Amino acid sequence: MSKDQTRAEELLNELRIIPKIIKTLAEDSEAIRGALLTAPQWSDMRVTGGLRQSQEDKNIKVIDKTEYHQAEIDKLIKRREEITSIIMQLPMIQAHILNVTYLKCDNYDEAMDYLDIRNRNKYFKNLRIAKEKLNLILENTE
């Protein structure tokens, strides 16, 4: 955590990045599976890096990689749920502002449009209050 970043801001930034990491892992997993389906089949035994490998060994490695990706995605989904449950302890409007800003939208302007808030000052005031209350919740749970 940087000097000027509160625990709430750190948590919210984590919440914002989780869907992007999940998407990247899912895309990578699909690419690996696609390579398995389109890979040319070779004779049963090949030497790779001085090691004898069968096609089955290669397939098992691909399956292991995709299982690893899925396990990481599951961890990230659980973490997102944990963070969201902390946010839901806030009053409903403040929880909604944080969830929209950090889960649904990529930037503040997009969040303001989604929330249909035309006054920037009102939006940022509500966002600041929500972050302060979230920080209080986090301090009380430590």
Tab-separated table of C-alpha atoms in Angstrom:
chain	number	residue	atom	x	y	z
A	1	MET	CA	0.000	0.000	0.000
A	2	SER	CA	1.432	3.389	-0.957
A	3	LYS	CA	1.672	6.228	1.559
A	4	ASP	CA	-1.280	8.181	0.189
A	5	GLN	CA	-3.542	5.215	-0.572
A	6	THR	CA	-6.021	4.093	2.078
A	7	ARG	CA	-6.913	0.475	2.730
A	8	ALA	CA	-10.310	1.111	1.117
A	9	GLU	CA	-8.724	2.474	-2.072
A	10	GLU	CA	-6.374	-0.488	-2.212
A	11	LEU	CA	-9.319	-2.878	-1.880
A	12	LEU	CA	-11.343	-1.013	-4.521
A	13	ASN	CA	-8.442	-1.064	-6.971
A	14	GLU	CA	-8.156	-4.803	-6.378
A	15	LEU	CA	-11.877	-5.112	-7.085
A	16	ARG	CA	-11.458	-3.195	-10.344
A	17	ILE	CA	-8.606	-5.378	-11.610
A	18	ILE	CA	-10.088	-8.797	-10.701
A	19	PRO	CA	-12.469	-9.020	-13.720
A	20	LYS	CA	-9.599	-8.129	-16.057
A	21	ILE	CA	-7.381	-10.855	-14.617
A	22	ILE	CA	-10.240	-13.368	-14.844
A	23	LYS	CA	-10.786	-12.428	-18.493
A	24	THR	CA	-7.078	-12.810	-19.271
A	25	LEU	CA	-6.878	-16.213	-17.593
A	26	ALA	CA	-10.020	-17.425	-19.369
A	27	GLU	CA	-8.701	-16.272	-22.740
A	28	ASP	CA	-5.357	-17.950	-22.097
A	29	SER	CA	-7.094	-21.157	-21.072
A	30	GLU	CA	-9.204	-21.121	-24.240
A	31	ALA	CA	-6.099	-20.535	-26.364
A	32	ILE	CA	-4.401	-23.512	-24.724
A	33	ARG	CA	-7.453	-25.702	-25.303
A	34	GLY	CA	-7.629	-24.508	-28.892
A	35	ALA	CA	-4.013	-25.451	-29.420
A	36	LEU	CA	-4.797	-28.922	-28.158
A	37	LEU	CA	-7.675	-29.356	-30.567
A	38	THR	CA	-5.802	-28.051	-33.577
A	39	ALA	CA	-2.384	-29.514	-32.777
A	40	PRO	CA	-1.153	-31.910	-35.389
A	41	GLN	CA	-0.972	-35.418	-34.075
A	42	TRP	CA	2.502	-36.876	-34.096
A	43	SER	CA	3.689	-40.382	-33.742
A	44	ASP	CA	3.254	-41.787	-30.286
A	45	MET	CA	6.778	-40.947	-29.117
A	46	ARG	CA	8.868	-37.840	-29.752
A	47	VAL	CA	11.975	-36.476	-28.131
A	48	THR	CA	11.496	-32.973	-26.754
A	49	GLY	CA	14.384	-31.291	-25.008
A	50	GLY	CA	16.104	-34.620	-24.540
A	51	LEU	CA	12.990	-36.169	-22.988
A	52	ARG	CA	10.786	-38.734	-24.628
A	53	GLN	CA	7.187	-37.477	-24.747
A	54	SER	CA	4.058	-39.085	-26.052
A	55	GLN	CA	1.034	-37.225	-27.378
A	56	GLU	CA	-0.727	-38.242	-24.186
A	57	ASP	CA	1.965	-36.484	-22.099
A	58	LYS	CA	1.393	-33.308	-24.097
A	59	ASN	CA	-2.375	-33.548	-23.618
A	60	ILE	CA	-1.963	-34.038	-19.866
A	61	LYS	CA	0.196	-30.897	-19.640
A	62	VAL	CA	-2.480	-28.884	-21.442
A	63	ILE	CA	-5.175	-30.211	-19.122
A	64	ASP	CA	-3.021	-29.353	-16.091
A	65	LYS	CA	-2.550	-25.797	-17.352
A	66	THR	CA	-6.266	-25.282	-17.935
A	67	GLU	CA	-7.078	-26.731	-14.496
A	68	TYR	CA	-4.570	-24.296	-12.985
A	69	HIS	CA	-6.240	-21.400	-14.815
A	70	GLN	CA	-9.670	-22.487	-13.587
A	71	ALA	CA	-8.421	-22.777	-10.000
A	72	GLU	CA	-7.013	-19.244	-10.189
A	73	ILE	CA	-10.269	-17.939	-11.675
A	74	ASP	CA	-12.199	-19.588	-8.834
A	75	LYS	CA	-9.908	-17.907	-6.267
A	76	LEU	CA	-10.423	-14.529	-7.920
A	77	ILE	CA	-14.196	-14.951	-7.998
A	78	LYS	CA	-14.170	-15.820	-4.293
A	79	ARG	CA	-12.018	-12.759	-3.554
A	80	ARG	CA	-14.400	-10.541	-5.540
A	81	GLU	CA	-17.306	-11.914	-3.509
A	82	GLU	CA	-15.425	-11.211	-0.249
A	83	ILE	CA	-14.756	-7.607	-1.249
A	84	THR	CA	-18.321	-7.123	-2.459
A	85	SER	CA	-19.714	-8.450	0.822
A	86	ILE	CA	-17.633	-5.877	2.721
A	87	ILE	CA	-18.911	-3.119	0.431
A	88	MET	CA	-22.504	-4.268	0.949
A	89	GLN	CA	-22.187	-3.340	4.638
A	90	LEU	CA	-22.392	0.304	3.517
A	91	PRO	CA	-25.687	2.129	3.019
A	92	MET	CA	-27.291	0.954	-0.230
A	93	ILE	CA	-26.592	4.078	-2.319
A	94	GLN	CA	-22.929	4.173	-1.339
A	95	ALA	CA	-22.539	0.444	-1.963
A	96	HIS	CA	-24.168	0.922	-5.373
A	97	ILE	CA	-21.810	3.778	-6.279
A	98	LEU	CA	-18.741	1.730	-5.333
A	99	ASN	CA	-19.938	-1.413	-7.098
A	100	VAL	CA	-20.772	0.465	-10.301
A	101	THR	CA	-17.569	2.508	-10.227
A	102	TYR	CA	-15.204	-0.376	-9.522
A	103	LEU	CA	-16.948	-3.447	-10.961
A	104	LYS	CA	-19.135	-2.272	-13.812
A	105	CYS	CA	-17.243	0.705	-15.257
A	106	ASP	CA	-13.682	1.418	-16.305
A	107	ASN	CA	-13.625	5.116	-15.435
A	108	TYR	CA	-15.461	7.775	-13.458
A	109	ASP	CA	-17.227	9.340	-16.455
A	110	GLU	CA	-18.635	5.985	-17.483
A	111	ALA	CA	-19.810	5.385	-13.896
A	112	MET	CA	-21.485	8.795	-13.757
A	113	ASP	CA	-23.330	8.032	-16.995
A	114	TYR	CA	-24.365	4.596	-15.740
A	115	LEU	CA	-25.585	6.052	-12.431
A	116	ASP	CA	-27.243	8.925	-14.313
A	117	ILE	CA	-25.497	11.529	-12.161
A	118	ARG	CA	-24.914	14.738	-14.126
A	119	ASN	CA	-23.229	16.725	-11.384
A	120	ARG	CA	-19.549	15.712	-11.078
A	121	ASN	CA	-19.250	17.306	-7.646
A	122	LYS	CA	-22.204	15.293	-6.337
A	123	TYR	CA	-20.741	12.065	-7.725
A	124	PHE	CA	-17.272	12.626	-6.310
A	125	LYS	CA	-18.682	13.751	-2.941
A	126	ASN	CA	-20.733	10.544	-2.684
A	127	LEU	CA	-17.749	8.487	-3.840
A	128	ARG	CA	-15.481	10.115	-1.227
A	129	ILE	CA	-18.020	9.517	1.552
A	130	ALA	CA	-18.443	5.889	0.463
A	131	LYS	CA	-14.662	5.363	0.507
A	132	GLU	CA	-14.385	6.960	3.946
A	133	LYS	CA	-17.124	4.729	5.349
A	134	LEU	CA	-15.557	1.684	3.721
A	135	ASN	CA	-12.246	2.620	5.301
A	136	LEU	CA	-13.952	2.826	8.701
A	137	ILE	CA	-15.442	-0.631	8.208
A	138	LEU	CA	-12.025	-2.004	7.255
A	139	GLU	CA	-10.356	-0.396	10.269
A	140	ASN	CA	-12.973	-1.881	12.590
A	141	THR	CA	-12.507	-5.392	11.176
A	142	GLU	CA	-8.720	-5.441	11.605
